[in-house]
Short mmCIF file of C-alpha atoms in Angstrom, two decimals:
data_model
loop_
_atom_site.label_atom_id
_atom_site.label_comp_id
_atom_site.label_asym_id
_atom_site.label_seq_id
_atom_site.Cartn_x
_atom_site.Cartn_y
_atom_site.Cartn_z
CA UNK A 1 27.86 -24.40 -3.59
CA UNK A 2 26.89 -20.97 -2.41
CA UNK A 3 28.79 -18.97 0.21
CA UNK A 4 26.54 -15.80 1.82
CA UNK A 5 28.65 -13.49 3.94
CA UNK A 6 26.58 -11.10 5.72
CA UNK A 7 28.72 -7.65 6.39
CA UNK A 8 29.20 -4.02 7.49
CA UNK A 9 31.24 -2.00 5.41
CA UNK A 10 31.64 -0.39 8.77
CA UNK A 11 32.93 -3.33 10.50
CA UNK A 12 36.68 -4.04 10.50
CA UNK A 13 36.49 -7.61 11.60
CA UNK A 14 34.62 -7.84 8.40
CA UNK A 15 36.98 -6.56 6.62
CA UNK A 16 39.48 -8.66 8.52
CA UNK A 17 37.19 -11.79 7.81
CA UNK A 18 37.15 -11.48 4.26
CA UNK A 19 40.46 -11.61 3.57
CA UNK A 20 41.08 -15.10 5.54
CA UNK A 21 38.13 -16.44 3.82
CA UNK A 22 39.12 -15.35 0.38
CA UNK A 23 42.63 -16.71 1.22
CA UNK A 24 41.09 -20.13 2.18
CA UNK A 25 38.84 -19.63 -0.96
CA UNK A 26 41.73 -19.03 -3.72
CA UNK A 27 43.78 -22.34 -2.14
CA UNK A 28 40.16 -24.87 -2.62
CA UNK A 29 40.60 -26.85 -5.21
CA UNK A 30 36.66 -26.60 -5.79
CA UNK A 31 36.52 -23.19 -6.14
CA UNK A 32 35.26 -22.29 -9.10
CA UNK A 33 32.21 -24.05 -8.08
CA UNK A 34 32.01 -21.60 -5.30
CA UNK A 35 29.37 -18.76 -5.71
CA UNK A 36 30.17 -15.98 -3.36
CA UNK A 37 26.77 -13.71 -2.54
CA UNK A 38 27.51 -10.94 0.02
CA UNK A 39 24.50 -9.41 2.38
CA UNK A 40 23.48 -6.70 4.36
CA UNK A 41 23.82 -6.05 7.97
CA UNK A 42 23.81 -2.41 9.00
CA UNK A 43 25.75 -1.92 12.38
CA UNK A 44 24.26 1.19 13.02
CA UNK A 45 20.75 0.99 11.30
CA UNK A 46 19.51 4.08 13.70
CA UNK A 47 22.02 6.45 12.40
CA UNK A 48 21.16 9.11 10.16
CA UNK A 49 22.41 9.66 7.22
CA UNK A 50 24.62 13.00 8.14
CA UNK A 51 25.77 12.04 11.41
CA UNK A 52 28.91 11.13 11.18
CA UNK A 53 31.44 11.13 13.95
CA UNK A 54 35.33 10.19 14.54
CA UNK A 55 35.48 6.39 15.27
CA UNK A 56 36.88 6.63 18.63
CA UNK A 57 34.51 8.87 19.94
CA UNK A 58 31.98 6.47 18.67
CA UNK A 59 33.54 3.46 20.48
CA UNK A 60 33.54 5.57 23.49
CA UNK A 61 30.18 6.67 23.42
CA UNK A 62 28.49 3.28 22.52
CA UNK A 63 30.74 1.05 24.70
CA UNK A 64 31.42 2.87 27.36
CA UNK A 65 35.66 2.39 26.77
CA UNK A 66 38.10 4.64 27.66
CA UNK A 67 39.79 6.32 24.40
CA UNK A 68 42.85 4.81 25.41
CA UNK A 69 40.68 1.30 25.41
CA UNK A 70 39.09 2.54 22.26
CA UNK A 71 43.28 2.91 20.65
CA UNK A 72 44.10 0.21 21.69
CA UNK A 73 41.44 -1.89 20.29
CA UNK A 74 42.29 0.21 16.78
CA UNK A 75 45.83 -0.79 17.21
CA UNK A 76 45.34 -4.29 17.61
CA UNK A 77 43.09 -4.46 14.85
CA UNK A 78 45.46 -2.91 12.51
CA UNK A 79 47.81 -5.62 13.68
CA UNK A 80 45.41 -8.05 12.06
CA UNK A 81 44.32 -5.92 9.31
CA UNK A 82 48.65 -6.10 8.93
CA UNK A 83 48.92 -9.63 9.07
CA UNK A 84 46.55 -10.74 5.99
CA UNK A 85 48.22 -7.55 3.96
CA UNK A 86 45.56 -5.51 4.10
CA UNK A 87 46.16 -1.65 5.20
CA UNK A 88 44.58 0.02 8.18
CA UNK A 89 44.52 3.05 9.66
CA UNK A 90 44.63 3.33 13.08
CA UNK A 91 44.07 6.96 13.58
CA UNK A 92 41.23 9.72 12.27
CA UNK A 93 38.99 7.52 10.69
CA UNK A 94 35.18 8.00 11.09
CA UNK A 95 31.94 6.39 11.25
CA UNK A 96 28.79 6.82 9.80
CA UNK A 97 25.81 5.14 7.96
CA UNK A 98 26.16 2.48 5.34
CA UNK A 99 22.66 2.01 4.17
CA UNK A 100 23.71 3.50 0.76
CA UNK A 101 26.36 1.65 0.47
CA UNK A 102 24.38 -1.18 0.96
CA UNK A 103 21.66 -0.78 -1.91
CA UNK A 104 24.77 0.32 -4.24
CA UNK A 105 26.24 -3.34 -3.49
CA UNK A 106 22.67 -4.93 -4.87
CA UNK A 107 22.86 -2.99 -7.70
CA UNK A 108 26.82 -4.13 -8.28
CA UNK A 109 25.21 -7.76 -7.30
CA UNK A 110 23.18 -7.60 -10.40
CA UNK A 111 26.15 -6.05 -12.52
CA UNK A 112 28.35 -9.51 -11.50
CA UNK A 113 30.43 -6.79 -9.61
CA UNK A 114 29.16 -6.87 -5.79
CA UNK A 115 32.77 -8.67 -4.79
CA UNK A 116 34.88 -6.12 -6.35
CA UNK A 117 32.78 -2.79 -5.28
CA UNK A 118 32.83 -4.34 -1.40
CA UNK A 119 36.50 -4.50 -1.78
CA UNK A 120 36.79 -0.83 -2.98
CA UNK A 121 34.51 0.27 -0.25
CA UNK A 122 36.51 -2.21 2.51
CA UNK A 123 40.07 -0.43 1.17
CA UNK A 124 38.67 3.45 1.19
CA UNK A 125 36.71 2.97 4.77
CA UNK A 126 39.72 1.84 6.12
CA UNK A 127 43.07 2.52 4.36
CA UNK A 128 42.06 6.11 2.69
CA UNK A 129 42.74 9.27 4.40
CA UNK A 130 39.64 10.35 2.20
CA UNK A 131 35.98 9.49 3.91
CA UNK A 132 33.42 7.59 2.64
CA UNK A 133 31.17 9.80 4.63
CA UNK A 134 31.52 13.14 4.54
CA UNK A 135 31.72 13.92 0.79
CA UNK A 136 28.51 12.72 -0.60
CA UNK A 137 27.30 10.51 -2.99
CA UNK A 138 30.10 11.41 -5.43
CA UNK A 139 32.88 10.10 -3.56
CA UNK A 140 30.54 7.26 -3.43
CA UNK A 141 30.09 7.17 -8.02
CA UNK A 142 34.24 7.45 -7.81
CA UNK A 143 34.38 3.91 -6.37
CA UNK A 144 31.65 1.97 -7.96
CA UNK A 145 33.07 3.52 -11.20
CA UNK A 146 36.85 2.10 -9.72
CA UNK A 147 34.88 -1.25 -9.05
CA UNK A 148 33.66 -1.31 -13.27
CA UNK A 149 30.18 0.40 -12.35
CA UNK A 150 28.37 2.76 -14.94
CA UNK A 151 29.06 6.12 -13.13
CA UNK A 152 25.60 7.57 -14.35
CA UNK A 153 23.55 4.43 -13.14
CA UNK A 154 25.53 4.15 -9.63
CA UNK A 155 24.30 8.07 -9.11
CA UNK A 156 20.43 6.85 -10.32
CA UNK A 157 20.92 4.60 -7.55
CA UNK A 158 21.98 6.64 -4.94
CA UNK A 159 19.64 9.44 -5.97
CA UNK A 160 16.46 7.43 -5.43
CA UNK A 161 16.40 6.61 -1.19
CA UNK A 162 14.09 3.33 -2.61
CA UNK A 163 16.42 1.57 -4.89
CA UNK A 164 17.51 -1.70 -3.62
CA UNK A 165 16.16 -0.36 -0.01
CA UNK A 166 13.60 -3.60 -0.01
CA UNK A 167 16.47 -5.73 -0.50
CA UNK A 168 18.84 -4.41 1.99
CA UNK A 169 15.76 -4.96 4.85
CA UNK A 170 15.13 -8.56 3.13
CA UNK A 171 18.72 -9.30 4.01
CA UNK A 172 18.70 -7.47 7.29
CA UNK A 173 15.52 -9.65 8.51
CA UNK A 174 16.96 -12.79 6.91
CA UNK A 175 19.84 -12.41 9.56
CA UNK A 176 17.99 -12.36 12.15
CA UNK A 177 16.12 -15.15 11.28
CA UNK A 178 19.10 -16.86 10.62
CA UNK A 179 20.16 -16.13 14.60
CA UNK A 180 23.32 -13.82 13.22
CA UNK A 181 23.45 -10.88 15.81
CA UNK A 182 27.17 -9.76 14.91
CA UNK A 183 29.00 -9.74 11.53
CA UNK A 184 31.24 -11.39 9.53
CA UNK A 185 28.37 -14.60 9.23
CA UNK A 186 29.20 -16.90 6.67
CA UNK A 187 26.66 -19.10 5.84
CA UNK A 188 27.65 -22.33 3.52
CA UNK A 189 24.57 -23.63 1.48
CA UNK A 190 22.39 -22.59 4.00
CA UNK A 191 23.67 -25.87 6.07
CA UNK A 192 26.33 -24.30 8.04
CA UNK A 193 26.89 -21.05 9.64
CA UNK A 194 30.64 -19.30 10.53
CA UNK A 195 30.54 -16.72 12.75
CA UNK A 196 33.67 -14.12 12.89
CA UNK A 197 36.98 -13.71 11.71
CA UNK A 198 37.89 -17.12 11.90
CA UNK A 199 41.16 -18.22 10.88
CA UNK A 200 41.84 -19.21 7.25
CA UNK A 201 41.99 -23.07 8.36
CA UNK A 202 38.62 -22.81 9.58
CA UNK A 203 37.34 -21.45 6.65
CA UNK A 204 39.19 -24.49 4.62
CA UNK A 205 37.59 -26.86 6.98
CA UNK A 206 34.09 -24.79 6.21
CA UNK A 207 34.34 -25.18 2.55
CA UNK A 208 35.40 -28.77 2.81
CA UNK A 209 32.98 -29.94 4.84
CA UNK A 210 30.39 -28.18 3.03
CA UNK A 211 31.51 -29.64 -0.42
CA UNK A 212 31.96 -32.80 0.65
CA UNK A 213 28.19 -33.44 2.23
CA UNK A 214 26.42 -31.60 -0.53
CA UNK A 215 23.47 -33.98 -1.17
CA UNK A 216 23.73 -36.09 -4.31
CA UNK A 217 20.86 -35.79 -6.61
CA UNK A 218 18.52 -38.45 -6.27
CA UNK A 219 17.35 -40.04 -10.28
CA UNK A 220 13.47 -39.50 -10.00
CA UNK A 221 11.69 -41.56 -13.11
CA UNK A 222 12.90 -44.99 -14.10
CA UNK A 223 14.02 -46.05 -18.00
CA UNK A 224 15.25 -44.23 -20.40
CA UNK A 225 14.20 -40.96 -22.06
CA UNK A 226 15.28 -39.18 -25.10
CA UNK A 227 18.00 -36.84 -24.19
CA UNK A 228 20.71 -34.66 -26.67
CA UNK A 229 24.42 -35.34 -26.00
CA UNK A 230 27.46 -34.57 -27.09
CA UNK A 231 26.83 -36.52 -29.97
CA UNK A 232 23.79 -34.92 -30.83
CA UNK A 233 19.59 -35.60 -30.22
CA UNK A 234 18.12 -38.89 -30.12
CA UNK A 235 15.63 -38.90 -32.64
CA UNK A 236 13.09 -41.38 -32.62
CA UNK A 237 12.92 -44.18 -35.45
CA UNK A 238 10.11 -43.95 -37.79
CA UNK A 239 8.74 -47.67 -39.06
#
Protein backbone atom coordinates (compact mmCIF):
# COMPACT_ATOMS: atom_id res chain seq x y z
CA UNK A 1 0.00 0.00 0.00
CA UNK A 2 1.27 3.45 -0.75
CA UNK A 3 0.84 6.45 1.57
CA UNK A 4 1.48 10.13 -0.37
CA UNK A 5 1.66 13.01 2.07
CA UNK A 6 1.67 16.19 0.33
CA UNK A 7 3.68 19.00 2.57
CA UNK A 8 5.30 22.39 3.25
CA UNK A 9 8.41 22.33 4.95
CA UNK A 10 7.01 25.69 5.89
CA UNK A 11 3.94 24.45 7.42
CA UNK A 12 3.89 23.50 11.11
CA UNK A 13 0.70 21.55 11.07
CA UNK A 14 2.72 19.50 8.71
CA UNK A 15 5.16 19.05 10.78
CA UNK A 16 2.65 18.43 13.53
CA UNK A 17 0.86 15.86 11.12
CA UNK A 18 3.70 13.80 10.52
CA UNK A 19 4.50 12.89 13.69
CA UNK A 20 0.80 11.47 14.58
CA UNK A 21 0.88 9.67 11.38
CA UNK A 22 4.27 8.15 11.83
CA UNK A 23 3.14 7.29 15.41
CA UNK A 24 0.00 5.50 14.01
CA UNK A 25 2.42 4.09 11.30
CA UNK A 26 5.20 2.43 13.72
CA UNK A 27 2.07 0.74 15.96
CA UNK A 28 0.36 -1.08 12.30
CA UNK A 29 1.04 -4.30 12.31
CA UNK A 30 1.19 -4.05 8.32
CA UNK A 31 3.68 -1.70 8.16
CA UNK A 32 6.33 -2.80 6.45
CA UNK A 33 4.07 -3.13 3.59
CA UNK A 34 3.58 0.54 3.85
CA UNK A 35 5.46 2.71 1.20
CA UNK A 36 5.63 6.24 2.39
CA UNK A 37 6.13 8.86 -0.82
CA UNK A 38 6.13 12.52 0.35
CA UNK A 39 5.04 15.53 -2.24
CA UNK A 40 5.23 18.97 -2.91
CA UNK A 41 3.01 21.76 -2.01
CA UNK A 42 4.63 25.17 -1.82
CA UNK A 43 2.65 27.52 0.63
CA UNK A 44 4.05 30.45 -0.71
CA UNK A 45 4.80 29.57 -4.44
CA UNK A 46 4.91 33.58 -5.27
CA UNK A 47 7.71 34.25 -2.97
CA UNK A 48 11.04 34.90 -4.15
CA UNK A 49 13.74 33.27 -3.38
CA UNK A 50 15.49 36.14 -1.02
CA UNK A 51 12.55 37.41 0.63
CA UNK A 52 12.49 36.23 3.68
CA UNK A 53 10.70 37.74 6.62
CA UNK A 54 10.09 36.99 10.54
CA UNK A 55 7.06 34.59 10.78
CA UNK A 56 4.88 36.79 12.68
CA UNK A 57 5.10 39.59 10.57
CA UNK A 58 4.18 37.23 7.85
CA UNK A 59 1.03 35.97 9.66
CA UNK A 60 0.18 39.51 10.14
CA UNK A 61 0.57 40.66 6.83
CA UNK A 62 -1.18 37.71 4.98
CA UNK A 63 -4.01 37.19 7.52
CA UNK A 64 -4.72 40.22 8.63
CA UNK A 65 -4.12 39.01 12.72
CA UNK A 66 -3.02 41.01 15.30
CA UNK A 67 0.70 39.97 16.46
CA UNK A 68 -0.70 39.15 19.63
CA UNK A 69 -3.26 36.74 17.46
CA UNK A 70 -0.27 35.81 15.40
CA UNK A 71 1.64 34.59 19.29
CA UNK A 72 -0.82 33.14 20.24
CA UNK A 73 -1.45 30.94 17.38
CA UNK A 74 2.63 30.15 17.68
CA UNK A 75 2.07 29.29 21.23
CA UNK A 76 -0.60 26.97 20.78
CA UNK A 77 1.09 25.30 18.12
CA UNK A 78 4.13 24.69 20.11
CA UNK A 79 1.73 23.15 22.59
CA UNK A 80 1.08 20.53 19.94
CA UNK A 81 4.41 20.47 18.46
CA UNK A 82 5.05 19.61 22.67
CA UNK A 83 2.66 17.02 22.92
CA UNK A 84 3.96 14.44 20.09
CA UNK A 85 7.75 15.34 21.45
CA UNK A 86 8.69 17.27 18.86
CA UNK A 87 10.48 20.82 19.66
CA UNK A 88 9.18 24.18 18.58
CA UNK A 89 10.06 27.43 18.79
CA UNK A 90 7.71 29.84 19.44
CA UNK A 91 9.67 32.97 18.99
CA UNK A 92 12.13 34.51 16.01
CA UNK A 93 11.61 32.08 13.53
CA UNK A 94 11.20 33.12 9.84
CA UNK A 95 9.66 32.37 6.64
CA UNK A 96 10.66 32.10 3.31
CA UNK A 97 10.59 29.97 0.06
CA UNK A 98 10.83 26.23 -0.03
CA UNK A 99 11.00 25.50 -3.68
CA UNK A 100 14.64 24.29 -3.16
CA UNK A 101 13.94 22.42 -0.61
CA UNK A 102 11.48 20.83 -2.51
CA UNK A 103 13.59 19.56 -5.65
CA UNK A 104 16.39 18.54 -2.93
CA UNK A 105 13.59 16.10 -1.39
CA UNK A 106 13.18 14.41 -5.16
CA UNK A 107 16.58 14.01 -5.39
CA UNK A 108 16.70 12.34 -1.58
CA UNK A 109 13.42 10.42 -3.05
CA UNK A 110 15.60 8.76 -5.54
CA UNK A 111 18.53 8.22 -2.93
CA UNK A 112 15.75 6.04 -0.62
CA UNK A 113 16.36 9.09 1.75
CA UNK A 114 13.32 11.63 1.10
CA UNK A 115 11.80 10.53 4.80
CA UNK A 116 14.88 11.21 6.66
CA UNK A 117 16.03 14.64 4.78
CA UNK A 118 12.12 15.99 5.43
CA UNK A 119 12.71 15.21 9.00
CA UNK A 120 16.06 17.17 9.12
CA UNK A 121 14.49 20.02 7.32
CA UNK A 122 11.02 19.72 9.71
CA UNK A 123 13.60 19.80 13.02
CA UNK A 124 15.98 22.89 11.67
CA UNK A 125 12.78 25.06 10.30
CA UNK A 126 11.36 24.75 13.48
CA UNK A 127 13.50 23.76 16.51
CA UNK A 128 16.98 25.49 15.28
CA UNK A 129 17.87 28.91 16.25
CA UNK A 130 19.87 28.63 12.86
CA UNK A 131 17.61 29.50 9.50
CA UNK A 132 17.02 27.52 6.76
CA UNK A 133 16.74 30.73 4.87
CA UNK A 134 19.04 33.15 5.24
CA UNK A 135 22.37 31.28 4.85
CA UNK A 136 22.26 29.84 1.44
CA UNK A 137 22.45 26.75 -0.14
CA UNK A 138 25.17 25.54 2.24
CA UNK A 139 23.23 25.45 5.27
CA UNK A 140 21.01 23.66 2.96
CA UNK A 141 24.31 20.67 1.79
CA UNK A 142 24.81 20.55 5.92
CA UNK A 143 21.43 18.81 6.26
CA UNK A 144 21.02 16.62 3.29
CA UNK A 145 24.62 15.52 4.20
CA UNK A 146 23.01 15.00 8.15
CA UNK A 147 20.09 13.13 6.28
CA UNK A 148 23.05 10.48 4.41
CA UNK A 149 23.10 12.75 1.14
CA UNK A 150 26.38 13.04 -1.04
CA UNK A 151 27.31 16.67 -0.04
CA UNK A 152 28.79 17.36 -3.64
CA UNK A 153 25.59 16.00 -5.50
CA UNK A 154 23.02 17.85 -2.99
CA UNK A 155 25.07 21.27 -4.09
CA UNK A 156 24.72 20.00 -8.12
CA UNK A 157 21.24 20.04 -7.21
CA UNK A 158 20.75 23.16 -5.74
CA UNK A 159 23.10 24.86 -8.19
CA UNK A 160 21.02 24.05 -11.26
CA UNK A 161 17.32 26.18 -10.66
CA UNK A 162 15.95 23.04 -13.19
CA UNK A 163 16.75 19.98 -11.26
CA UNK A 164 13.78 18.22 -10.02
CA UNK A 165 11.83 21.72 -10.77
CA UNK A 166 9.40 19.57 -13.33
CA UNK A 167 8.69 17.33 -10.59
CA UNK A 168 7.97 19.67 -7.85
CA UNK A 169 5.13 21.46 -10.44
CA UNK A 170 3.98 17.69 -11.37
CA UNK A 171 3.24 17.32 -7.69
CA UNK A 172 2.00 20.82 -7.18
CA UNK A 173 -0.70 20.32 -10.15
CA UNK A 174 -1.42 16.76 -9.01
CA UNK A 175 -2.81 18.45 -5.74
CA UNK A 176 -4.92 20.37 -7.16
CA UNK A 177 -6.32 17.91 -9.17
CA UNK A 178 -6.62 15.86 -6.35
CA UNK A 179 -8.97 18.87 -4.66
CA UNK A 180 -6.07 19.37 -1.74
CA UNK A 181 -6.06 23.25 -1.18
CA UNK A 182 -4.23 23.10 2.36
CA UNK A 183 -1.49 20.72 3.64
CA UNK A 184 -0.83 17.94 5.52
CA UNK A 185 -3.04 15.64 2.62
CA UNK A 186 -2.55 12.16 3.01
CA UNK A 187 -3.67 10.24 0.35
CA UNK A 188 -3.95 6.20 0.93
CA UNK A 189 -3.64 4.23 -2.45
CA UNK A 190 -5.08 6.88 -4.19
CA UNK A 191 -8.63 5.62 -2.63
CA UNK A 192 -8.77 7.79 0.32
CA UNK A 193 -7.76 11.21 1.16
CA UNK A 194 -6.85 12.69 5.02
CA UNK A 195 -6.82 16.08 5.29
CA UNK A 196 -4.85 17.79 8.42
CA UNK A 197 -3.33 16.97 11.51
CA UNK A 198 -5.62 14.42 12.41
CA UNK A 199 -5.22 12.57 15.47
CA UNK A 200 -3.08 9.40 15.56
CA UNK A 201 -6.43 7.19 15.84
CA UNK A 202 -7.55 8.55 12.72
CA UNK A 203 -4.62 7.82 11.00
CA UNK A 204 -4.89 4.01 12.48
CA UNK A 205 -8.39 3.92 11.25
CA UNK A 206 -6.85 5.38 7.69
CA UNK A 207 -4.35 2.68 7.36
CA UNK A 208 -6.79 0.03 8.41
CA UNK A 209 -9.34 0.73 6.33
CA UNK A 210 -7.12 1.16 3.51
CA UNK A 211 -5.39 -2.29 4.06
CA UNK A 212 -8.21 -4.03 4.64
CA UNK A 213 -10.24 -3.07 1.16
CA UNK A 214 -7.17 -3.29 -1.01
CA UNK A 215 -8.60 -5.16 -4.04
CA UNK A 216 -7.62 -8.82 -4.30
CA UNK A 217 -6.03 -9.77 -7.49
CA UNK A 218 -8.30 -11.29 -9.78
CA UNK A 219 -6.49 -14.96 -11.58
CA UNK A 220 -6.78 -13.94 -15.36
CA UNK A 221 -6.01 -17.32 -17.62
CA UNK A 222 -7.39 -20.67 -16.62
CA UNK A 223 -5.06 -24.12 -16.13
CA UNK A 224 -1.93 -24.45 -15.28
CA UNK A 225 1.33 -22.94 -16.55
CA UNK A 226 4.89 -23.69 -15.94
CA UNK A 227 6.06 -21.64 -13.10
CA UNK A 228 9.64 -21.91 -10.79
CA UNK A 229 9.12 -22.39 -7.02
CA UNK A 230 10.78 -22.85 -4.19
CA UNK A 231 11.57 -26.12 -5.29
CA UNK A 232 12.92 -25.13 -8.41
CA UNK A 233 11.54 -24.79 -12.46
CA UNK A 234 9.14 -27.04 -13.93
CA UNK A 235 10.73 -28.41 -16.78
CA UNK A 236 8.80 -29.98 -19.31
CA UNK A 237 9.04 -33.91 -19.94
CA UNK A 238 10.62 -34.94 -23.09
CA UNK A 239 8.96 -38.42 -24.68
Amino acid sequence: MRVEIWSDIACPWCYVGKARFDKALAAFPYRDGVEVVHRSFELDPGRAKGDVQPVITMLTRKYGMSEAQAQAGEDNLGAQAAAEGLDYRTRDRDHGNTFDMHRLLHFAKEQGRQDRLIQVLYRANFAEERSVFTEGDERLVQLAVEAGLDAEAAREVLADPEAYADEVRADEREAAQLGATGVPFFVLDRKYGVSGAQPAEVFTRALTQAWDERAPLTPVGQGEAEVCGPDGCAVPHQD
